[in-house]
Every structure is written in structure tokens, then in C-alpha cells.
């Protein structure tokens, strides 16, 4: 299929996804800023954040602003957050609603809609994709694909995620929807469906249409929503967890632009992003034991700093919070429901119910069962009967469906644990990633206190 020309932009120990010809000029400025941030005295002005945002049940424990003593503010990032990947509860946030260019993190949504098309059978991972003139001409971070070459869709998706290849992204968009413009519309529709109301996509790859002018924008809250969706409903972490992966049958190797992979314990995703205007962005996730966290860092001043700050925030989360399991998936709830068409049922939890709480603080966690005492029926296995609401004091932490526990076909009964959500073979990607209430639940320290 022809050789692959990888075009790389050198920069302080890492690959810059969309670095252009002006990168060398700005690199000296960023190095100087990084020197100020590390050598100068930094004062942290702390302010508690109780901001509750759409789609995220509020647990904004800390909010901070970094101020250099003798000159204008030099932030180590413009916005950031850390949250529990299961519930979406926010452990830490700084400017969580700031609209910012995602740069190549736009490819997260591209790949999500591509997988949607795979789920409905429109395309498959093995479908051949012919590289168009438009895809071959795409600039920025790229594989160097040539017009007329043919690759499997899955290989191009892998390259777009791991290597952040813009030419592969355009080829994917053209394959799954017929054109880049149609794919952009699909990406925006998906964002609306997920409740990402402060996100807009104008491209499929995050590359500025004109130098210095990004059209895509999003927020840390919306990126975290997108990350949780990817974690829960796709197999993309099987690719994003790879430090390097073969492309085109081993003709070339894809080196992951996320430098936390293989260097931060439990990190298996997800995506980097860079443009001159956006600075250095990263949406990352780490799983340790039964706890998974998601972090977002936007507008870091250097390639190294986005990884340093992401690792710091994620490590802070694991060091200062615990996961407390309340109910397991399929576990019967302490309520009974009378079915008017005959008999009673004892609903079960559709999913595991767990909360992430700070170490050292006494929890005020309780379960509220919003389940009617009777229903008209009939009901089938997996039907939603009510909800289990997890409260910490008066705050809603998460909500899980209470479902009908049994399926009856003649005399056969299938328990709920056999799978509420059937596995989708279309998402079996061809790589495997490496990888009661005890205690006191915590007043964590602010992650900014350990920041350089």
C-alpha cells in the first residue's frame, strides 16, 4: 500500500499534533513562561467552588487561581477538572465552563460517531477506505497518506486516535457520512444528544481552517461528558492505551501522542490536542483498582506541562478520594412492587452504585428509592420501574435505574445478572489494553497546593 511518510514537528520532548511553521517562534516564549512558573514565587488564592453544571452532579470541592507575584497571571492551564468517571461527580475544577478550542480532541467525537455508524451496520471496521484528494492534502499532524491508497476503516480510526492523524480523520469522515460537512453535522447532533450544549464542531480533526483561527470550541465539562461516554460505551480505550501500535500491517508504527501512556500507572486514554491558539490540551483517564478518574487540562503552556499537570491532578484524586460501593448490579432492592396483572416483583439495580468521596470526612450518603408501590403491568425483563437516587446530605450524587429482575419465557426464568445490556460484537476492536461503608470519608487537600 505504499510507504507512509510521517511528518513530525519537534518540540520539548514530545510530538505536537498540529504544529506548523510558526512553532519555533512560539516555543521560546513558552519556555520562558515555563521558567517563570517554576522559578518564580507563585501565590495560590483559593476559593471554594460549589458550581453545579448541567450533566454533572455537583461536587466541586476546590477551585483556584494561580497568580505570579510581580507580573501578570501565568496559569499552568486555562481550565481543568478531575471527576469520577462512573458518576460524573467533580472532585476538582478550575474554569470548568470556559469555552476553549479542543484542537485534535475533536477527533474523540469523530470516532464516537464512527462507532455509532458501525453499531447500526452502516460500515464496519474492515471496510476499505479510498483516500481522497482532500484527505491526502490535509495538513498538520498527518500520516502522509496519498490519494488513491486504500486502508481498512479500523486502521484509519486507530491512527486518528493514537497518532492524531488529520488526513486519516478526513478519510474516516468521508467514509462514514459521505463528506466532511455531513460528518460535522453528525458530530454536532451527537454533542446535543449528550447534553454538550457548550460545544460546537466546525471540523472533524480540530485543525484551524485558517492559521491562528480555531472554529471548534468546547468546555472541560463537555469534554468530560464525552470522555465518560467513550469509556462506557465503546472499546476505544483498547487503542488509546497503546504506547505504540502497528499500522498497515506493520509497514509503520503509530506512536501515541499521549505521553502519559506507559508512564502513569493505570492511564489508558484518551486524547491530546494542540494548536497555536489553543495551546496544549489533554483529556486523560486512569483506572486503579475499581476506581476510574477523568481529567481535562486546557491551554497548558507547553507539551510537557500538559502531561505534568494532568498526572498531578489525577494522582491527587487517587491520593485524596476513595470509592465506596453501595450496591452491585443486579442486587435486589429493599422494596417490593405489586403488579396489578398478578404477583409482586423485587426490583434490582441496573448498574453498580458507588460513590467517590474525600478521605477523612464522615459521609452523609443515603439511598432514596423512587419506586412506585404498584404498577399496572405487564412488565418485561430489564424494564425500568423506578430509580435509586444517591444523596450526600441534600445533594444528588447519581441516579441509577431500578429494573424488572426477571425475564419469563414459558417456564424459563433468566436472572438479571445475565446481562442487561447485550454486548456489541462490532465494538470488539482488534487490540486489548494492558493494563458496607467503612471508614471516614475525607476533606481532601487542594491539588494546587502541590503544583510547581
Coordinates of C-alpha atoms in Angstrom, one line a residue:
X1 CA 0.0 0.0 0.0
X2 CA 2.9 2.3 -0.3
X3 CA 5.2 3.8 2.3
X4 CA 3.9 6.1 4.9
X5 CA 5.6 9.5 5.4
X6 CA 5.3 10.6 9.0
X7 CA 5.6 14.4 9.3
X8 CA 6.6 15.3 12.8
X9 CA 7.2 18.6 14.5
X10 CA 9.9 18.7 17.1
X11 CA 9.1 20.2 20.4
X12 CA 10.4 19.9 24.0
X13 CA 10.4 16.1 24.2
X14 CA 7.0 15.4 22.5
X15 CA 5.1 15.4 19.2
X16 CA 2.9 18.5 18.6
X17 CA -0.3 17.4 17.0
X18 CA -0.9 20.4 14.7
X19 CA 2.4 22.3 15.0
X20 CA 3.0 24.5 12.0
X21 CA 5.8 26.6 10.7
X22 CA 5.5 29.2 13.4
X23 CA 6.1 26.7 16.2
X24 CA 9.7 27.6 16.6
X25 CA 8.9 31.2 17.2
X26 CA 6.4 30.5 20.0
X27 CA 8.4 27.7 21.6
X28 CA 10.9 30.2 23.0
X29 CA 8.1 32.2 24.6
X30 CA 6.6 29.1 26.2
X31 CA 9.9 28.0 27.5
X32 CA 10.4 31.4 29.1
X33 CA 6.9 31.3 30.6
X34 CA 7.6 27.8 32.0
X35 CA 10.8 29.1 33.5
X36 CA 8.9 31.9 35.2
X37 CA 6.3 29.5 36.6
X38 CA 8.9 27.2 38.0
X39 CA 11.5 29.7 39.2
X40 CA 9.3 32.5 40.4
X41 CA 7.3 32.6 43.6
X42 CA 3.7 31.6 43.0
X43 CA 0.8 32.5 45.3
X44 CA -2.3 30.4 45.3
X45 CA -5.5 32.2 46.0
X46 CA -8.0 29.5 47.0
X47 CA -11.8 29.8 46.7
X48 CA -14.3 27.1 47.3
X49 CA -16.4 26.2 44.2
X50 CA -19.9 25.0 44.6
X51 CA -20.8 25.3 40.9
X52 CA -23.2 22.7 39.7
X53 CA -23.2 22.2 35.9
X54 CA -25.5 20.5 33.5
X55 CA -25.0 16.8 33.3
X56 CA -22.6 16.8 36.3
X57 CA -23.9 16.3 39.8
X58 CA -22.1 18.8 41.9
X59 CA -19.1 18.0 43.9
X60 CA -16.8 20.9 43.1
X61 CA -14.6 20.7 46.2
X62 CA -11.9 23.1 45.1
X63 CA -11.3 26.0 42.7
X64 CA -8.2 28.0 42.4
X65 CA -6.4 30.8 40.6
X66 CA -2.6 30.9 40.1
X67 CA -1.1 34.4 40.4
X68 CA 2.5 35.4 39.8
X69 CA 3.6 37.8 42.5
X70 CA 5.2 40.5 40.4
X71 CA 3.7 40.2 36.9
X72 CA 0.5 39.2 35.1
X73 CA -1.0 35.8 35.8
X74 CA 0.8 32.9 34.2
X75 CA -1.5 29.9 34.6
X76 CA -0.3 26.4 34.2
X77 CA -3.5 25.8 32.4
X78 CA -6.5 27.9 31.5
X79 CA -9.1 25.4 32.6
X80 CA -9.0 21.9 34.2
X81 CA -11.1 19.4 36.1
X82 CA -10.9 16.0 37.7
X83 CA -14.0 13.8 38.0
X84 CA -15.2 10.3 38.9
X85 CA -15.8 8.5 35.6
X86 CA -18.7 6.5 36.9
X87 CA -20.9 9.2 38.3
X88 CA -19.5 12.3 36.8
X89 CA -19.1 13.9 40.2
X90 CA -16.5 16.6 40.0
X91 CA -13.6 16.3 42.5
X92 CA -11.8 19.5 41.4
X93 CA -12.4 22.2 38.8
X94 CA -10.9 25.4 37.6
X95 CA -12.9 27.4 34.9
X96 CA -14.9 24.2 34.1
X97 CA -17.3 26.2 31.8
X98 CA -14.6 28.0 29.9
X99 CA -15.2 27.7 26.2
X100 CA -11.9 26.7 24.6
X101 CA -10.7 25.1 21.3
X102 CA -10.4 21.3 21.7
X103 CA -7.9 21.1 18.8
X104 CA -7.3 17.4 18.0
X105 CA -9.6 16.3 20.8
X106 CA -12.4 16.9 18.3
X107 CA -11.4 13.5 17.0
X108 CA -12.9 12.0 20.1
X109 CA -16.3 12.9 18.8
X110 CA -15.4 11.9 15.2
X111 CA -14.6 8.4 16.4
X112 CA -17.7 8.2 18.6
X113 CA -20.0 8.9 15.7
X114 CA -17.9 6.5 13.5
X115 CA -18.6 3.8 16.1
X116 CA -22.3 4.7 16.1
X117 CA -22.3 4.0 12.3
X118 CA -20.6 0.7 13.0
X119 CA -23.2 -0.2 15.6
X120 CA -26.1 0.3 13.2
X121 CA -24.3 -1.7 10.5
X122 CA -23.7 1.1 8.0
X123 CA -20.0 0.4 8.0
X124 CA -17.6 -2.0 9.6
X125 CA -14.0 -1.8 10.8
X126 CA -12.8 -3.9 7.9
X127 CA -14.5 -1.8 5.2
X128 CA -11.9 -0.4 2.6
X129 CA -11.5 3.4 2.6
X130 CA -10.1 5.1 -0.5
X131 CA -8.0 8.1 0.3
X132 CA -9.4 11.2 -1.4
X133 CA -7.6 14.2 -2.7
X134 CA -9.0 16.3 0.2
X135 CA -7.8 13.8 2.8
X136 CA -4.3 13.5 1.2
X137 CA -4.0 17.3 1.2
X138 CA -4.9 17.7 4.9
X139 CA -2.1 19.4 6.8
X140 CA -0.9 19.5 10.4
X141 CA -0.2 16.2 12.2
X142 CA -0.6 13.5 9.5
X143 CA 0.4 10.1 8.2
X144 CA 1.3 11.3 4.7
X145 CA -1.5 9.3 3.0
X146 CA -1.6 9.5 -0.8
X147 CA -4.7 9.9 -3.0
X148 CA -6.0 6.5 -4.2
X149 CA -4.4 4.5 -1.4
X150 CA -6.8 2.1 0.3
X151 CA -6.9 1.2 4.0
X152 CA -9.3 -0.5 6.4
X153 CA -11.6 1.9 8.3
X154 CA -10.4 0.4 11.6
X155 CA -6.7 1.2 10.7
X156 CA -7.5 4.8 10.0
X157 CA -9.6 5.1 13.2
X158 CA -6.6 3.7 15.2
X159 CA -4.3 6.2 13.5
X160 CA -6.6 9.2 14.2
X161 CA -6.8 8.3 17.9
X162 CA -3.2 7.2 18.6
X163 CA -1.2 9.3 16.2
X164 CA -3.8 12.2 15.9
X165 CA -3.6 11.9 12.1
X166 CA -5.6 14.6 10.4
X167 CA -5.5 13.0 7.0
X168 CA -6.9 9.8 8.5
X169 CA -9.7 11.8 10.2
X170 CA -10.9 13.3 7.0
X171 CA -10.8 9.9 5.3
X172 CA -12.9 8.5 8.1
X173 CA -15.5 11.3 7.9
X174 CA -15.9 10.8 4.2
X175 CA -16.3 7.1 4.6
X176 CA -19.0 7.1 7.3
X177 CA -21.1 10.0 6.1
X178 CA -20.0 10.8 2.5
X179 CA -18.4 14.2 3.2
X180 CA -16.6 16.2 5.9
X181 CA -19.6 18.6 6.1
X182 CA -22.1 15.8 6.7
X183 CA -19.9 14.4 9.4
X184 CA -19.5 17.7 11.2
X185 CA -23.3 17.9 11.3
X186 CA -23.5 14.4 12.8
X187 CA -20.9 15.3 15.4
X188 CA -22.9 18.4 16.5
X189 CA -26.1 16.4 16.6
X190 CA -24.3 13.8 18.8
X191 CA -23.0 16.6 21.1
X192 CA -26.5 17.9 21.6
X193 CA -27.8 14.4 22.3
X194 CA -25.2 14.0 25.0
X195 CA -26.1 17.4 26.6
X196 CA -22.8 19.0 25.4
X197 CA -24.6 22.4 25.0
X198 CA -21.4 24.5 25.1
X199 CA -19.6 22.6 22.3
X200 CA -19.5 23.3 18.6
X201 CA -17.6 21.4 15.9
X202 CA -16.7 23.1 12.6
X203 CA -14.1 20.5 11.7
X204 CA -13.6 16.7 12.1
X205 CA -9.9 17.0 13.0
X206 CA -9.6 20.2 15.1
X207 CA -7.3 21.8 12.6
X208 CA -7.9 25.6 12.3
X209 CA -9.3 26.3 8.8
X210 CA -7.1 29.4 8.7
X211 CA -3.8 30.0 10.6
X212 CA -4.5 31.0 14.2
X213 CA -8.3 30.8 13.9
X214 CA -9.9 27.8 15.6
X215 CA -13.6 27.3 14.9
X216 CA -14.3 24.4 17.2
X217 CA -15.0 25.1 20.8
X218 CA -15.9 23.1 23.9
X219 CA -15.6 23.2 27.7
X220 CA -13.9 20.9 30.3
X221 CA -17.4 19.8 31.5
X222 CA -18.4 18.8 28.0
X223 CA -15.1 17.1 27.3
X224 CA -15.6 15.1 30.5
X225 CA -19.1 14.1 29.3
X226 CA -17.6 12.9 26.0
X227 CA -14.8 11.0 27.8
X228 CA -17.3 9.2 30.0
X229 CA -19.4 8.2 27.0
X230 CA -16.4 6.8 25.3
X231 CA -15.3 4.9 28.4
X232 CA -18.8 3.5 29.0
X233 CA -20.0 2.6 25.5
X234 CA -17.0 2.0 23.2
X235 CA -13.9 -0.1 23.1
X236 CA -11.7 2.9 22.1
X237 CA -9.5 2.6 25.2
X238 CA -8.1 -0.6 23.7
X239 CA -6.4 1.6 21.2
X240 CA -5.7 4.7 23.3
X241 CA -3.9 2.6 25.9
X242 CA -1.2 1.6 23.4
X243 CA 2.1 3.4 23.6
X244 CA 2.7 2.3 20.0
X245 CA 0.8 0.2 17.5
X246 CA 1.5 -1.1 14.0
X247 CA -0.2 0.5 11.0
X248 CA -0.8 -1.0 7.6
X249 CA 0.3 -4.5 8.6
X250 CA 3.4 -3.3 10.3
X251 CA 4.7 -1.0 7.5
X252 CA 4.8 1.8 10.0
X253 CA 4.4 2.3 13.8
X254 CA 2.0 4.7 15.4
X255 CA 3.5 6.4 18.4
X256 CA 0.9 7.7 20.9
X257 CA 0.8 11.5 21.3
X258 CA -0.4 10.9 24.9
X259 CA 2.9 10.6 26.8
X260 CA 1.2 9.5 30.0
X261 CA 0.6 6.1 28.4
X262 CA 3.1 3.7 29.8
X263 CA 4.4 6.3 32.2
X264 CA 1.5 7.0 34.6
X265 CA 0.1 4.0 36.4
X266 CA -3.3 2.9 35.1
X267 CA -3.5 5.5 32.3
X268 CA -5.3 4.1 29.2
X269 CA -6.5 7.2 27.3
X270 CA -7.7 9.3 25.8
X271 CA -6.6 12.2 23.5
X272 CA -4.3 15.1 23.1
X273 CA -4.9 18.3 21.2
X274 CA -2.7 21.3 20.2
X275 CA -3.0 24.4 18.0
X276 CA -1.2 27.7 18.3
X277 CA -4.3 29.3 19.6
X278 CA -5.5 26.5 21.9
X279 CA -2.1 25.7 23.4
X280 CA -1.6 22.2 24.8
X281 CA -4.7 20.2 25.7
X282 CA -5.3 16.7 27.1
X283 CA -8.3 14.6 28.1
X284 CA -6.9 11.7 30.2
X285 CA -8.3 8.8 32.1
X286 CA -6.7 6.5 34.7
X287 CA -8.1 3.3 36.4
X288 CA -6.6 2.0 39.6
X289 CA -8.4 -0.9 41.3
X290 CA -12.2 -0.3 40.9
X291 CA -11.9 3.5 40.7
X292 CA -11.6 5.4 37.4
X293 CA -11.0 9.1 37.1
X294 CA -11.1 11.5 34.1
X295 CA -9.1 14.7 33.9
X296 CA -9.2 17.6 31.4
X297 CA -6.4 20.2 31.0
X298 CA -6.9 23.0 28.5
X299 CA -4.4 25.6 27.4
X300 CA -1.2 24.4 29.1
X301 CA 1.8 26.5 28.1
X302 CA 3.9 23.5 26.9
X303 CA 3.8 19.9 25.8
X304 CA 5.5 18.8 29.0
X305 CA 3.3 20.9 31.2
X306 CA 0.0 19.4 30.0
X307 CA 1.3 15.9 31.0
X308 CA 2.8 17.1 34.2
X309 CA -0.4 18.9 35.3
X310 CA -2.7 16.0 34.2
X311 CA -0.6 13.5 36.1
X312 CA -0.6 15.7 39.1
X313 CA -4.4 16.2 39.1
X314 CA -5.1 12.5 38.6
X315 CA -2.6 11.4 41.3
X316 CA -4.2 14.0 43.6
X317 CA -7.6 12.4 43.0
X318 CA -6.4 8.9 43.8
X319 CA -4.5 10.1 46.9
X320 CA -7.4 12.0 48.4
X321 CA -10.6 10.1 47.4
X322 CA -12.0 6.7 48.0
X323 CA -14.6 4.7 46.1
X324 CA -17.3 3.3 48.3
X325 CA -19.6 0.6 46.8
X326 CA -23.2 0.8 47.8
X327 CA -25.0 -1.7 45.6
X328 CA -23.9 -4.2 42.9
X329 CA -25.6 -4.5 39.6
X330 CA -28.5 -7.0 39.8
X331 CA -28.7 -6.7 43.6
X332 CA -32.3 -6.8 44.9
X333 CA -33.5 -3.6 46.3
X334 CA -35.3 -3.5 49.7
X335 CA -38.7 -2.7 48.1
X336 CA -41.5 -4.7 46.5
X337 CA -43.8 -3.7 43.7
X338 CA -47.2 -5.1 43.2
X339 CA -48.0 -5.8 39.6
X340 CA -51.8 -5.4 39.1
X341 CA -51.8 -8.1 36.4
X342 CA -50.6 -10.6 39.1
X343 CA -47.8 -11.1 41.6
X344 CA -45.1 -9.0 43.1
X345 CA -41.6 -8.2 42.0
X346 CA -38.5 -7.0 43.8
X347 CA -36.6 -4.6 41.5
X348 CA -32.9 -4.7 41.1
X349 CA -30.2 -2.1 40.4
X350 CA -29.4 -1.8 36.7
X351 CA -25.8 -0.9 37.4
X352 CA -23.3 -0.9 40.2
X353 CA -23.9 2.0 42.6
X354 CA -20.7 3.5 44.1
X355 CA -19.6 7.0 45.2
X356 CA -16.2 8.6 45.3
X357 CA -15.8 10.7 48.4
X358 CA -12.9 12.5 50.0
X359 CA -10.8 10.6 52.6
X360 CA -11.3 11.7 56.2
X361 CA -14.8 13.1 56.1
X362 CA -17.7 11.4 57.6
X363 CA -20.1 10.6 54.7
X364 CA -23.8 11.5 54.8
X365 CA -24.6 9.2 52.0
X366 CA -28.1 7.7 51.8
X367 CA -30.2 5.9 49.2
X368 CA -33.6 7.1 48.2
X369 CA -35.8 4.6 46.3
X370 CA -38.1 6.4 43.9
X371 CA -40.1 3.3 43.1
X372 CA -44.0 3.1 43.0
X373 CA -45.6 0.5 45.3
X374 CA -47.7 -0.8 42.4
X375 CA -47.8 -0.8 38.6
X376 CA -50.3 -1.9 36.1
X377 CA -48.1 -4.2 34.1
X378 CA -47.3 -6.3 32.3
X379 CA -43.5 -5.8 32.7
X380 CA -40.6 -7.5 31.0
X381 CA -37.1 -8.2 32.0
X382 CA -35.0 -5.0 32.1
X383 CA -38.0 -2.6 32.1
X384 CA -37.4 0.5 34.2
X385 CA -39.7 0.5 37.2
X386 CA -38.2 3.4 39.2
X387 CA -34.9 4.9 40.3
X388 CA -32.4 4.7 43.0
X389 CA -31.1 8.2 44.0
X390 CA -27.8 8.5 45.9
X391 CA -27.7 11.5 48.2
X392 CA -24.8 13.1 50.1
X393 CA -26.6 15.3 52.6
X394 CA -29.1 17.1 50.3
X395 CA -27.0 16.8 47.1
X396 CA -27.9 14.3 44.5
X397 CA -24.7 12.4 43.6
X398 CA -26.0 10.0 41.0
X399 CA -29.2 8.2 39.9
X400 CA -29.5 4.6 38.7
X401 CA -32.5 2.8 37.2
X402 CA -34.4 0.2 39.2
X403 CA -35.4 -2.5 36.7
X404 CA -37.5 -5.6 36.5
X405 CA -35.3 -8.5 37.7
X406 CA -36.7 -11.5 35.7
X407 CA -37.5 -12.5 32.1
X408 CA -40.1 -15.2 31.7
X409 CA -40.5 -17.3 28.5
X410 CA -42.8 -20.2 29.2
X411 CA -41.3 -21.7 32.4
X412 CA -37.8 -20.4 31.8
X413 CA -36.5 -17.6 34.1
X414 CA -33.4 -15.6 33.3
X415 CA -31.7 -13.7 36.2
X416 CA -30.8 -10.1 35.7
X417 CA -27.1 -10.8 36.1
X418 CA -27.0 -12.5 32.7
X419 CA -26.7 -9.0 31.1
X420 CA -29.0 -6.1 30.9
X421 CA -27.0 -4.5 28.1
X422 CA -26.1 -7.1 25.4
X423 CA -22.5 -7.0 24.2
X424 CA -22.0 -5.5 20.7
X425 CA -19.5 -7.5 18.6
X426 CA -19.0 -4.6 16.3
X427 CA -17.1 -2.9 19.1
X428 CA -14.6 -5.7 19.6
X429 CA -11.5 -3.8 18.5
X430 CA -8.5 -5.8 17.5
X431 CA -6.3 -4.8 20.4
X432 CA -6.5 -5.5 24.1
X433 CA -5.4 -2.8 26.5
X434 CA -2.6 -3.5 29.1
X435 CA -3.4 -2.9 31.8
X436 CA -20.9 -1.6 54.0
X437 CA -19.4 1.7 54.1
X438 CA -16.4 1.6 56.2
X439 CA -14.4 4.4 57.2
X440 CA -14.2 8.0 57.1
X441 CA -14.7 10.0 54.1
X442 CA -12.4 13.0 53.7
X443 CA -11.5 16.6 53.5
X444 CA -9.0 16.4 50.7
X445 CA -6.3 19.0 50.1
X446 CA -6.4 21.2 47.1
X447 CA -4.4 19.8 44.2
X448 CA -3.0 23.3 43.5
X449 CA -1.0 23.2 46.7
X450 CA 1.3 20.6 45.2
X451 CA 1.7 22.4 41.9
X452 CA 5.0 23.8 40.9

